Coordinates of C-alpha atoms and ligand atoms in Angstrom, one line a residue:
M16 CA -25.7 25.0 -67.3
Y17 CA -26.1 22.2 -64.8
A18 CA -22.8 21.2 -63.2
P19 CA -23.0 18.3 -60.8
H20 CA -21.6 18.7 -57.3
P21 CA -18.0 17.4 -57.2
R22 CA -18.9 14.8 -54.6
L23 CA -21.7 13.6 -56.8
R24 CA -19.4 13.7 -59.8
R25 CA -16.8 11.6 -57.9
R26 CA -19.5 9.1 -57.0
L27 CA -20.7 8.9 -60.6
G28 CA -17.1 8.4 -61.7
R29 CA -16.7 5.6 -59.2
L30 CA -19.9 4.0 -60.4
A31 CA -18.9 4.4 -64.0
L32 CA -15.6 2.7 -63.3
A33 CA -17.2 -0.1 -61.3
S34 CA -19.7 -0.7 -64.2
L35 CA -16.8 -0.9 -66.6
L36 CA -15.0 -3.4 -64.3
F37 CA -18.3 -5.4 -64.1
V38 CA -18.6 -6.0 -67.8
L39 CA -14.8 -6.1 -68.5
P40 CA -14.2 -9.9 -68.0
F41 CA -17.3 -10.6 -70.1
L42 CA -16.3 -8.1 -72.8
L43 CA -12.8 -9.6 -73.0
L44 CA -13.7 -13.2 -72.9
A45 CA -17.0 -13.4 -74.7
P46 CA -15.6 -13.0 -78.2
P47 CA -13.1 -15.8 -77.8
L48 CA -15.9 -18.0 -76.4
V49 CA -18.1 -17.3 -79.4
W50 CA -15.2 -17.8 -81.8
E51 CA -14.3 -21.1 -80.2
A52 CA -17.9 -22.3 -80.3
R53 CA -18.1 -21.5 -84.0
D54 CA -14.7 -23.1 -84.7
D55 CA -15.9 -26.1 -82.8
A56 CA -19.1 -26.3 -84.8
Q57 CA -17.2 -26.2 -88.0
Q58 CA -14.7 -28.8 -86.9
R59 CA -17.5 -31.1 -85.8
I60 CA -19.1 -30.9 -89.2
E61 CA -15.8 -31.4 -91.0
H62 CA -15.0 -34.4 -88.8
G63 CA -18.4 -35.8 -89.5
L64 CA -17.9 -35.5 -93.2
V65 CA -14.6 -37.3 -93.1
L66 CA -16.0 -40.1 -91.0
T67 CA -19.0 -40.5 -93.2
I68 CA -16.8 -40.8 -96.2
R69 CA -14.8 -43.5 -94.5
L70 CA -18.0 -45.4 -93.7
L71 CA -19.3 -45.0 -97.2
D72 CA -16.0 -46.1 -98.7
H73 CA -16.1 -49.1 -96.5
E74 CA -19.5 -50.0 -97.8
L75 CA -18.5 -49.5 -101.4
D76 CA -15.4 -51.7 -100.8
R77 CA -17.6 -54.5 -99.5
A78 CA -19.9 -54.2 -102.5
E79 CA -16.8 -54.3 -104.8
Q80 CA -15.5 -57.3 -103.0
L81 CA -18.9 -59.0 -103.4
A82 CA -19.0 -58.2 -107.1
R83 CA -15.5 -59.6 -107.5
A84 CA -16.4 -62.7 -105.6
L85 CA -19.4 -63.3 -107.8
H86 CA -17.5 -62.8 -111.0
P87 CA -17.4 -66.5 -111.7
L88 CA -21.2 -66.4 -112.1
A89 CA -20.9 -63.8 -114.9
G90 CA -21.4 -65.3 -118.3
R91 CA -23.4 -68.2 -116.8
P92 CA -26.9 -68.6 -118.2
C93 CA -29.6 -66.9 -116.1
D94 CA -31.2 -70.2 -115.0
V95 CA -32.9 -70.9 -111.7
E96 CA -29.7 -71.9 -110.1
T97 CA -27.9 -68.7 -111.0
Q98 CA -30.8 -66.6 -110.0
L99 CA -31.0 -68.4 -106.6
A100 CA -27.3 -67.8 -106.1
L101 CA -27.7 -64.1 -106.8
R102 CA -30.8 -63.7 -104.7
K103 CA -29.1 -65.5 -101.8
Q104 CA -26.2 -63.1 -101.8
A105 CA -28.5 -60.0 -102.2
T106 CA -30.9 -60.9 -99.4
S107 CA -28.1 -61.8 -96.9
R108 CA -26.7 -58.4 -97.1
L109 CA -28.4 -55.5 -95.5
N110 CA -27.0 -52.8 -97.8
V111 CA -27.4 -54.6 -101.1
R112 CA -30.6 -54.1 -103.0
S113 CA -29.9 -56.3 -106.0
I114 CA -27.2 -58.1 -107.8
E115 CA -27.1 -58.3 -111.6
L116 CA -25.0 -60.1 -114.1
T117 CA -23.9 -58.2 -117.2
A118 CA -22.7 -59.1 -120.7
D119 CA -21.2 -56.5 -122.9
G120 CA -22.1 -53.9 -120.3
K121 CA -25.8 -54.8 -120.3
S122 CA -27.7 -56.5 -117.5
Y123 CA -29.2 -60.0 -118.4
C124 CA -29.8 -61.6 -115.1
S125 CA -31.1 -59.9 -111.9
S126 CA -31.6 -61.1 -108.3
L127 CA -34.8 -59.1 -108.3
A128 CA -36.3 -59.6 -111.8
G129 CA -34.6 -62.8 -113.0
A130 CA -33.8 -63.0 -116.6
V131 CA -33.8 -59.7 -118.3
A132 CA -34.2 -59.3 -122.1
A133 CA -31.3 -57.1 -123.1
S134 CA -33.1 -54.3 -124.9
P135 CA -31.1 -51.8 -126.9
A136 CA -32.6 -49.0 -124.7
A137 CA -31.2 -50.5 -121.5
P138 CA -28.3 -48.7 -119.9
R139 CA -24.8 -49.9 -120.7
Y140 CA -22.7 -50.2 -117.5
R141 CA -19.2 -48.8 -117.4
Q142 CA -16.4 -51.1 -116.5
D143 CA -15.3 -50.7 -112.9
G144 CA -18.1 -48.2 -112.6
F145 CA -19.4 -46.2 -109.7
T146 CA -22.7 -44.6 -110.5
L147 CA -25.2 -42.7 -108.4
R148 CA -28.8 -43.2 -109.5
R149 CA -31.8 -41.1 -108.5
G150 CA -34.1 -44.2 -108.7
S151 CA -34.8 -47.3 -110.7
E152 CA -37.7 -48.2 -112.9
L153 CA -39.1 -50.4 -110.1
S154 CA -38.7 -47.8 -107.3
P155 CA -38.1 -44.4 -108.9
D156 CA -38.0 -42.6 -105.5
V157 CA -35.3 -44.6 -103.9
P158 CA -31.8 -43.6 -105.0
F159 CA -29.0 -46.2 -105.1
I160 CA -25.4 -46.6 -106.1
E161 CA -24.2 -49.1 -108.7
I162 CA -20.8 -50.8 -108.4
H163 CA -19.8 -52.6 -111.6
E164 CA -17.0 -55.1 -111.7
G165 CA -16.2 -56.5 -115.1
D166 CA -13.5 -57.6 -117.5
G167 CA -14.9 -55.9 -120.6
K168 CA -17.3 -58.7 -121.8
R169 CA -18.8 -60.0 -118.6
G170 CA -19.4 -58.3 -115.3
V171 CA -21.3 -58.2 -112.0
L172 CA -23.3 -55.2 -110.8
V173 CA -24.1 -54.6 -107.1
N174 CA -26.8 -52.1 -106.3
I175 CA -26.4 -50.5 -102.9
D176 CA -29.6 -49.3 -101.4
G177 CA -30.0 -45.6 -100.9
R178 CA -31.9 -46.0 -97.7
Y179 CA -29.0 -47.6 -96.2
L180 CA -26.7 -44.8 -97.4
G181 CA -29.1 -42.3 -95.8
L182 CA -28.7 -44.1 -92.5
L183 CA -25.0 -43.9 -92.8
M184 CA -25.0 -40.3 -93.6
G185 CA -27.1 -39.5 -90.6
A186 CA -25.0 -41.6 -88.3
E187 CA -21.9 -39.5 -88.0
R188 CA -23.2 -36.3 -86.4
L189 CA -23.7 -34.8 -89.8
T190 CA -26.9 -32.9 -89.5
P191 CA -28.5 -35.5 -91.7
Q192 CA -31.0 -33.1 -93.1
R193 CA -28.1 -31.2 -94.5
A194 CA -25.8 -33.8 -96.0
Y195 CA -25.7 -34.4 -99.7
I196 CA -23.8 -36.9 -101.8
Q197 CA -22.9 -36.0 -105.4
A198 CA -21.5 -38.0 -108.2
N199 CA -21.7 -38.2 -112.0
G200 CA -23.8 -35.0 -112.1
V201 CA -26.4 -36.4 -109.8
W202 CA -27.0 -35.4 -106.1
V203 CA -29.0 -37.1 -103.4
G204 CA -30.0 -35.2 -100.3
P205 CA -32.1 -35.5 -97.2
G206 CA -35.3 -37.5 -97.5
F207 CA -34.0 -38.9 -100.8
V208 CA -34.6 -35.7 -102.6
A209 CA -32.5 -36.1 -105.7
G210 CA -31.6 -34.0 -108.6
G211 CA -28.9 -32.9 -111.1
G212 CA -27.0 -29.6 -111.3
A213 CA -26.5 -27.3 -108.3
I214 CA -27.3 -28.7 -104.9
P215 CA -29.9 -26.6 -103.0
L216 CA -27.7 -26.2 -99.9
A217 CA -29.3 -24.3 -97.0
G218 CA -27.4 -22.6 -94.2
S219 CA -24.8 -19.9 -94.2
Q220 CA -21.8 -22.2 -94.3
H221 CA -20.9 -25.0 -96.7
L222 CA -18.4 -27.7 -96.6
K223 CA -17.3 -30.1 -99.3
R224 CA -15.1 -33.2 -99.0
A225 CA -14.2 -35.8 -101.7
S226 CA -13.6 -39.5 -101.2
D227 CA -10.2 -40.4 -102.5
K228 CA -11.2 -43.9 -103.5
Y229 CA -14.5 -43.4 -105.3
P230 CA -15.6 -40.5 -107.5
Y231 CA -18.1 -38.8 -105.2
H232 CA -18.3 -35.8 -103.0
L233 CA -20.1 -35.1 -99.7
F234 CA -21.5 -31.7 -99.0
S235 CA -22.8 -30.3 -95.8
S236 CA -24.3 -27.0 -94.9
Y237 CA -24.6 -25.6 -91.4
D238 CA -25.2 -22.4 -89.6
L239 CA -22.6 -20.8 -87.2
P240 CA -24.0 -20.6 -83.7
D241 CA -25.3 -17.1 -82.8
W242 CA -23.4 -15.3 -80.0
R243 CA -26.6 -15.3 -77.9
E244 CA -26.9 -19.0 -78.3
V245 CA -23.3 -19.5 -77.3
L246 CA -23.3 -17.2 -74.3
L247 CA -26.7 -17.8 -72.9
R248 CA -27.1 -21.5 -73.7
K249 CA -24.0 -23.4 -74.6
Q250 CA -21.6 -21.5 -72.3
R251 CA -24.0 -20.1 -69.8
V252 CA -22.0 -21.4 -66.8
I253 CA -18.9 -19.7 -68.0
S254 CA -20.9 -16.5 -68.8
A255 CA -22.3 -16.6 -65.3
M256 CA -18.9 -17.0 -63.8
L257 CA -17.5 -14.1 -65.9
L258 CA -20.3 -11.9 -64.6
L259 CA -19.6 -13.0 -61.1
L260 CA -16.0 -12.2 -61.6
G261 CA -17.0 -8.8 -63.0
A262 CA -19.2 -8.2 -59.9
V263 CA -16.3 -9.0 -57.6
L264 CA -13.9 -6.7 -59.6
A265 CA -16.5 -3.9 -59.6
G266 CA -17.1 -4.2 -55.9
V267 CA -13.3 -4.1 -55.1
G268 CA -12.8 -1.3 -57.6
Y269 CA -15.7 0.7 -56.1
W270 CA -14.3 0.2 -52.6
L271 CA -10.7 1.0 -53.5
L272 CA -11.8 4.3 -55.1
G273 CA -13.8 5.2 -52.1
R274 CA -11.1 4.5 -49.6
P275 CA -9.5 7.4 -47.7
R276 CA -6.6 8.6 -49.7
S277 CA -3.3 10.2 -49.0
P278 CA -3.6 13.5 -47.0
Q279 CA -2.8 15.4 -50.1
S280 CA -5.4 13.8 -52.4
E281 CA -7.9 14.1 -49.5
L282 CA -7.2 17.8 -49.4
R283 CA -7.5 18.0 -53.2
R284 CA -10.8 16.2 -53.0
A285 CA -12.0 18.6 -50.3
L286 CA -10.9 21.6 -52.4
D287 CA -12.9 20.3 -55.3
G288 CA -15.8 19.8 -53.0
N289 CA -15.6 23.3 -51.6
E290 CA -15.3 21.9 -48.1
F291 CA -13.1 24.7 -46.9
E292 CA -15.0 27.5 -45.3
P293 CA -14.0 31.0 -44.2
F294 CA -14.6 31.9 -40.6
L295 CA -14.2 35.6 -39.8
Q296 CA -12.9 37.0 -36.5
P297 CA -13.6 40.7 -36.0
L298 CA -11.0 43.4 -35.4
V299 CA -11.7 46.6 -33.5
R300 CA -9.9 49.9 -32.8
P301 CA -8.9 50.2 -29.2
G302 CA -11.7 51.9 -27.3
S303 CA -14.3 51.0 -29.9
T304 CA -16.7 48.0 -30.1
Q305 CA -17.5 48.7 -33.8
W306 CA -16.0 45.9 -36.0
G307 CA -13.6 47.6 -38.3
G308 CA -12.1 44.6 -39.9
A309 CA -11.7 40.8 -39.8
E310 CA -9.2 38.1 -40.1
V311 CA -10.2 35.2 -42.3
L312 CA -9.5 31.8 -40.7
M313 CA -10.0 28.6 -42.6
R314 CA -12.2 25.7 -41.4
W315 CA -12.7 22.4 -43.0
R316 CA -16.2 21.2 -43.1
H317 CA -15.4 17.5 -43.5
P318 CA -18.4 15.3 -44.7
Q319 CA -17.6 12.7 -42.0
A320 CA -15.4 14.3 -39.4
G321 CA -17.3 17.6 -39.1
L322 CA -15.6 21.0 -38.6
I323 CA -11.9 20.6 -38.5
P324 CA -9.7 23.4 -37.1
P325 CA -6.8 24.7 -39.3
D326 CA -4.0 23.4 -37.1
L327 CA -5.0 19.9 -38.1
F328 CA -4.8 20.4 -41.9
I329 CA -2.9 23.6 -42.7
P330 CA 0.6 22.0 -42.1
Q331 CA -0.1 19.2 -44.6
A332 CA -1.6 21.7 -47.0
E333 CA 1.5 23.8 -46.7
A334 CA 3.8 20.8 -47.0
S335 CA 2.1 19.6 -50.2
G336 CA 1.6 23.0 -51.8
V337 CA -2.2 22.5 -51.9
I338 CA -2.4 25.5 -49.6
V339 CA -2.0 27.8 -52.6
P340 CA -5.2 26.9 -54.5
M341 CA -6.9 26.6 -51.1
T342 CA -6.1 30.2 -50.2
A343 CA -7.0 31.3 -53.7
Q344 CA -10.4 29.6 -53.4
M345 CA -10.9 31.2 -49.9
M346 CA -10.1 34.7 -51.2
A347 CA -12.5 34.3 -54.2
R348 CA -15.2 32.9 -51.9
V349 CA -14.9 35.7 -49.4
A350 CA -14.9 38.3 -52.1
R351 CA -18.1 36.8 -53.5
E352 CA -19.9 36.5 -50.2
L353 CA -18.7 39.6 -48.5
S354 CA -19.0 42.1 -51.3
A355 CA -22.8 42.3 -50.9
A356 CA -22.4 43.3 -47.2
A357 CA -22.3 46.9 -46.1
L358 CA -18.8 47.3 -44.7
P359 CA -17.5 50.2 -42.6
P360 CA -15.2 52.3 -44.7
G361 CA -11.5 51.1 -45.0
F362 CA -12.5 47.7 -43.8
H363 CA -9.4 45.8 -42.7
L364 CA -9.6 42.3 -44.3
G365 CA -6.8 39.9 -43.4
F366 CA -5.9 36.6 -45.0
N367 CA -3.3 34.2 -43.8
V368 CA -0.9 33.5 -46.7
S369 CA 1.8 30.9 -46.7
V370 CA 5.2 31.6 -48.0
A371 CA 4.8 29.2 -50.9
H372 CA 2.1 31.5 -52.3
F373 CA 4.7 34.2 -52.8
T374 CA 6.6 32.0 -55.2
Q375 CA 3.9 29.8 -56.7
G376 CA 0.5 30.7 -58.1
D377 CA -0.8 34.2 -58.9
L378 CA -1.0 36.0 -55.6
Y379 CA -1.0 39.4 -57.3
G380 CA -3.9 38.4 -59.7
E381 CA -5.9 37.0 -56.8
C382 CA -5.5 40.2 -54.7
Q383 CA -6.5 42.2 -57.8
S384 CA -9.7 40.2 -58.3
L385 CA -10.6 40.4 -54.7
L386 CA -10.2 44.1 -54.6
A387 CA -12.2 44.4 -57.8
A388 CA -15.2 42.8 -56.1
F389 CA -15.5 45.8 -53.8
P390 CA -15.9 49.5 -54.4
P391 CA -12.4 51.2 -54.7
G392 CA -11.0 51.9 -51.2
A393 CA -13.7 50.0 -49.4
V394 CA -11.4 47.3 -48.3
A395 CA -7.8 47.4 -46.9
L396 CA -6.6 44.0 -47.9
T397 CA -3.9 42.6 -45.7
L398 CA -1.9 39.4 -46.2
E399 CA -0.7 37.9 -43.0
L400 CA 2.6 36.2 -43.5
T401 CA 3.5 33.8 -40.8
E402 CA 6.9 33.5 -39.3
R403 CA 6.6 29.7 -39.1
E404 CA 8.2 29.4 -42.4
L405 CA 11.0 31.5 -43.8
L406 CA 10.4 33.5 -46.9
E407 CA 13.5 33.9 -48.9
A408 CA 13.7 37.5 -50.0
T409 CA 14.8 36.9 -53.6
P410 CA 14.6 39.7 -56.1
A411 CA 11.3 38.2 -57.5
V412 CA 9.8 38.1 -54.0
E413 CA 10.9 41.7 -53.3
A414 CA 9.4 42.8 -56.6
L415 CA 6.1 41.1 -55.8
F416 CA 6.0 42.9 -52.4
R417 CA 6.5 46.2 -54.2
R418 CA 3.8 45.5 -56.8
L419 CA 1.4 44.4 -54.0
R420 CA 2.0 47.6 -52.2
Q421 CA 1.4 49.6 -55.3
L422 CA -2.0 47.7 -55.6
G423 CA -2.7 48.9 -52.1
V424 CA -2.3 45.4 -50.5
Q425 CA -0.5 45.4 -47.2
V426 CA 1.7 42.6 -45.9
S427 CA 1.8 42.0 -42.2
L428 CA 4.1 39.7 -40.2
D429 CA 2.0 37.2 -38.3
D430 CA 3.1 35.7 -34.9
F431 CA 5.7 38.5 -34.7
G432 CA 8.4 37.7 -32.2
T433 CA 8.1 34.0 -32.2
G434 CA 9.9 32.9 -35.4
H435 CA 12.5 33.7 -37.9
S436 CA 14.6 36.8 -38.4
S437 CA 11.8 39.3 -38.2
L438 CA 14.0 42.3 -38.2
D439 CA 15.6 41.2 -41.4
Y440 CA 12.2 40.8 -43.1
L441 CA 11.3 44.3 -42.0
N442 CA 14.4 45.5 -43.5
R443 CA 14.3 43.9 -46.9
L444 CA 10.6 43.5 -47.6
A445 CA 8.0 46.2 -47.9
V446 CA 6.1 45.0 -44.8
S447 CA 3.4 47.3 -43.5
G448 CA 2.2 45.7 -40.3
L449 CA 2.9 43.4 -37.4
K450 CA 0.7 41.0 -35.6
I451 CA 1.7 40.7 -31.9
D452 CA 1.4 37.0 -31.1
Q453 CA -1.2 36.0 -28.6
S454 CA 1.5 34.3 -26.4
F455 CA 2.9 37.8 -25.6
V456 CA -0.6 39.3 -25.1
A457 CA -1.6 36.5 -22.8
R458 CA 1.2 37.4 -20.4
I459 CA 0.4 41.1 -20.1
G460 CA 0.3 42.0 -16.5
A461 CA 1.7 38.6 -15.3
N462 CA 5.2 38.7 -16.6
S463 CA 7.2 41.8 -16.9
L464 CA 9.4 40.5 -19.7
S465 CA 6.4 39.8 -22.0
G466 CA 5.1 43.2 -21.2
A467 CA 8.4 44.6 -22.2
I468 CA 8.4 42.7 -25.5
V469 CA 4.9 44.0 -26.4
D470 CA 6.1 47.5 -25.4
S471 CA 9.1 47.4 -27.6
V472 CA 7.3 45.8 -30.6
V473 CA 4.7 48.5 -30.6
E474 CA 7.4 51.1 -30.2
L475 CA 9.4 49.6 -33.0
A476 CA 6.3 49.5 -35.2
G477 CA 5.5 53.1 -34.5
K478 CA 9.1 54.2 -35.4
L479 CA 8.8 52.2 -38.7
G480 CA 5.3 53.5 -39.4
L481 CA 3.8 50.0 -39.3
D482 CA 0.3 49.1 -38.2
T483 CA 0.0 46.7 -35.2
V484 CA -2.7 44.1 -34.5
A485 CA -2.7 42.5 -31.1
E486 CA -4.3 39.1 -31.3
G487 CA -5.6 36.8 -28.6
V488 CA -7.0 39.7 -26.5
E489 CA -9.2 38.0 -23.9
T490 CA -9.4 40.5 -21.0
E491 CA -10.4 44.2 -20.6
Q492 CA -7.1 44.7 -18.9
Q493 CA -5.2 43.5 -21.9
A494 CA -7.3 45.6 -24.2
A495 CA -6.8 48.7 -22.1
Y496 CA -3.0 48.2 -21.8
L497 CA -2.7 47.6 -25.6
G498 CA -4.9 50.6 -26.3
E499 CA -2.7 52.8 -24.1
L500 CA 0.4 51.5 -26.0
G501 CA -1.1 52.7 -29.2
V502 CA -1.8 49.3 -30.9
T503 CA -3.8 49.9 -34.2
W504 CA -6.2 46.9 -33.9
L505 CA -7.4 44.5 -31.3
Q506 CA -8.5 40.9 -32.0
G507 CA -9.5 38.2 -29.6
Y508 CA -12.2 36.4 -27.8
L509 CA -12.9 39.5 -25.8
I510 CA -14.3 41.0 -29.0
A511 CA -15.6 37.8 -30.7
K512 CA -14.6 34.3 -31.6
P513 CA -14.1 33.4 -35.3
M514 CA -17.6 32.8 -36.8
P515 CA -19.0 31.7 -40.1
L516 CA -19.0 34.5 -42.7
A517 CA -22.8 34.8 -42.8
D518 CA -22.9 35.3 -39.0
F519 CA -20.2 37.9 -39.3
V520 CA -22.2 39.8 -42.0
A521 CA -25.3 39.6 -39.8
G522 CA -23.4 40.8 -36.7
L523 CA -22.0 43.7 -38.8
A524 CA -25.5 44.7 -39.9
R525 CA -26.7 44.6 -36.3
Q526 CA -24.0 46.9 -35.2
Q527 CA -24.7 49.3 -37.9
A528 CA -28.4 49.3 -37.1
L529 CA -27.6 50.1 -33.5
S530 CA -25.1 52.9 -34.2
A531 CA -27.1 54.5 -37.0
P532 CA -29.7 56.4 -34.8
S533 CA -27.0 57.8 -32.5
A534 CA -25.0 58.9 -35.5
T535 CA -27.9 61.0 -36.8
A536 CA -28.7 62.3 -33.3
S537 CA -25.1 63.6 -32.8
S538 CA -24.9 65.4 -36.1
Ligands
LIG624 P1 -3.2 32.7 -36.5 O1 -3.1 33.3 -37.9 O2 -2.3 33.1 -35.5 O3 -4.7 32.9 -36.1 C1 -5.1 33.2 -34.9 C2 -5.6 32.0 -34.1 O4 -5.8 32.4 -32.8 C3 -6.9 31.5 -34.7 O5 -6.9 30.1 -34.5 C4 -7.9 32.1 -33.8 O6 -9.1 31.4 -33.7 C5 -7.2 32.1 -32.5 N1 -7.7 33.1 -31.6 C6 -8.2 34.3 -31.9 N2 -8.5 35.0 -30.8 C7 -8.2 34.3 -29.7 C8 -8.2 34.4 -28.3 O7 -8.7 35.4 -27.8 N3 -7.7 33.4 -27.5 C9 -7.2 32.3 -28.1 N4 -6.8 31.3 -27.3 N5 -7.1 32.1 -29.4 C10 -7.6 33.1 -30.2 P2 -7.3 29.2 -35.6 O8 -8.5 29.8 -36.3 O9 -7.5 27.9 -35.0 O10 -6.1 29.2 -36.6 C11 -4.9 28.6 -36.2 C12 -3.9 28.9 -37.2 O11 -4.2 28.3 -38.5 C13 -3.8 30.4 -37.6 O12 -3.1 31.1 -36.6 C14 -3.1 30.4 -38.9 O13 -1.7 30.2 -38.7 C15 -3.6 29.1 -39.5 N6 -4.6 29.4 -40.4 C16 -5.9 29.6 -40.3 N7 -6.5 29.9 -41.4 C17 -5.5 29.9 -42.4 C18 -5.5 30.2 -43.7 O14 -6.5 30.5 -44.4 N8 -4.3 30.1 -44.4 C19 -3.2 29.8 -43.7 N9 -2.0 29.7 -44.4 N10 -3.2 29.5 -42.4 C20 -4.3 29.6 -41.7
LIG625 CA1 -3.1 35.2 -38.7
LIG626 CA1 -0.8 34.0 -34.1

């Protein structure tokens, strides 16, 4: 299965978060924007209806007043004088189409047609009537409204021109194509389309408002604005600003995530990125040049800073506890990469282990897995326990030491002689080796006291049956002296400097190739 490299994974994570930040302001604010635009649209239509009703009512009021004013004419004969009076009133008003006089609810005198013979078929007007008509006999396609003012016997009828009403209905921001008036079972809509029954309202949304003075309703239909229309057209400036804000947030987020973090999280990041590498420094028996073992020394291959020596990061790793998984990873990696190499029998393999590892994590299991990677007995695993920190010999720790020893794992005291109560350790814990610190080795031959310390440490080790490794051996003289003393292993620049694991394996192979012919020759 494909598993992306941790660094790539982190970068992808950063990118994902930045993308989220980029769209976040837009995602959060776009719905309210759309909602508001829709609400706005609806309110505009509603407001338009209310205003239009006000305008219409005002027109109807004026028509009613006119009818009332002309009431004295009602009942008069439809002579030239009366007709002229009616015509004068009708033509002087923009909205009035015609004025008629009625008797017993029937028209007998019209400003348009003059004297009308009251036929039994002619309509009878209601008292105080408001009637919406689809059209008249004269102009069947032009709707109009009749206002009738009468006292039961005589009355005045004012016809308001539908064309004028159409203008009014378009005036108040009502989408005029979508506004309808309905009264007495008749409706009139855009382009004077008129009918009875259900109004053919288009659009997804419908609104209805009634006049509270006259018996009619106004209807309007409209469509809610689409979110694309709102965000890309109506509110495009705000949309652009939201995206800009998102871009700024994304940039800041991306930068913040990529910033160097606390030493601990930086170590964790390096751990996930497999940036810690094992370097191996060979160990030889005194008098031999054949590498019989190695100490694993950690290096940090930092992506920016390059190869970092352990002194610069081990203390933080120990202080934060990250050293435990770091060491576990190191052991697993060495097991993986070294198990394929041909090792000399009983190869001494030393790891530096911090005291925290004896109380946290699964040191026993890790040693077990490491040993399982090699043929039985091929590797003598040694844990180097530094004296820098004090390991409290609790019953649990003592038990772990015993179990490790049963597993065949040796524990050796590193930097012996420089730190804490070494002799107490030796006493309580099942320690099987000592590493003579390089500061003592360095002064061999120069300072008699250091020489005496090395002498007595080796002597003590011999009496306790402990192995000794002298580290920091740089000269032939030191090597010869330590050899004579009976030190088990020598380690130092005289033999080789710590090197990458692959170099160590190559060096080992070279040595074996060189020694093989002589080995066959001597047998
Ligand atoms: P140490 O365990 O005492 O390791 C020996 C140090 O001496 C190594 O330094 C090694 O490179 C250096 N050395 C070896 N031969 C000579 C020599 O002939 N002359 C001189 N001058 N130096 C020599 P290095 O690799 O820098 O490691 C420093 C310390 O970092 C180690 O001291 C050890 O305490 C710690 N360390 C290294 N790797 C690990 C690790 O995996 N885990 C833990 N807990 N500590 C580690
Ligand atoms: Ca060591
Ligand atoms: Ca040391």
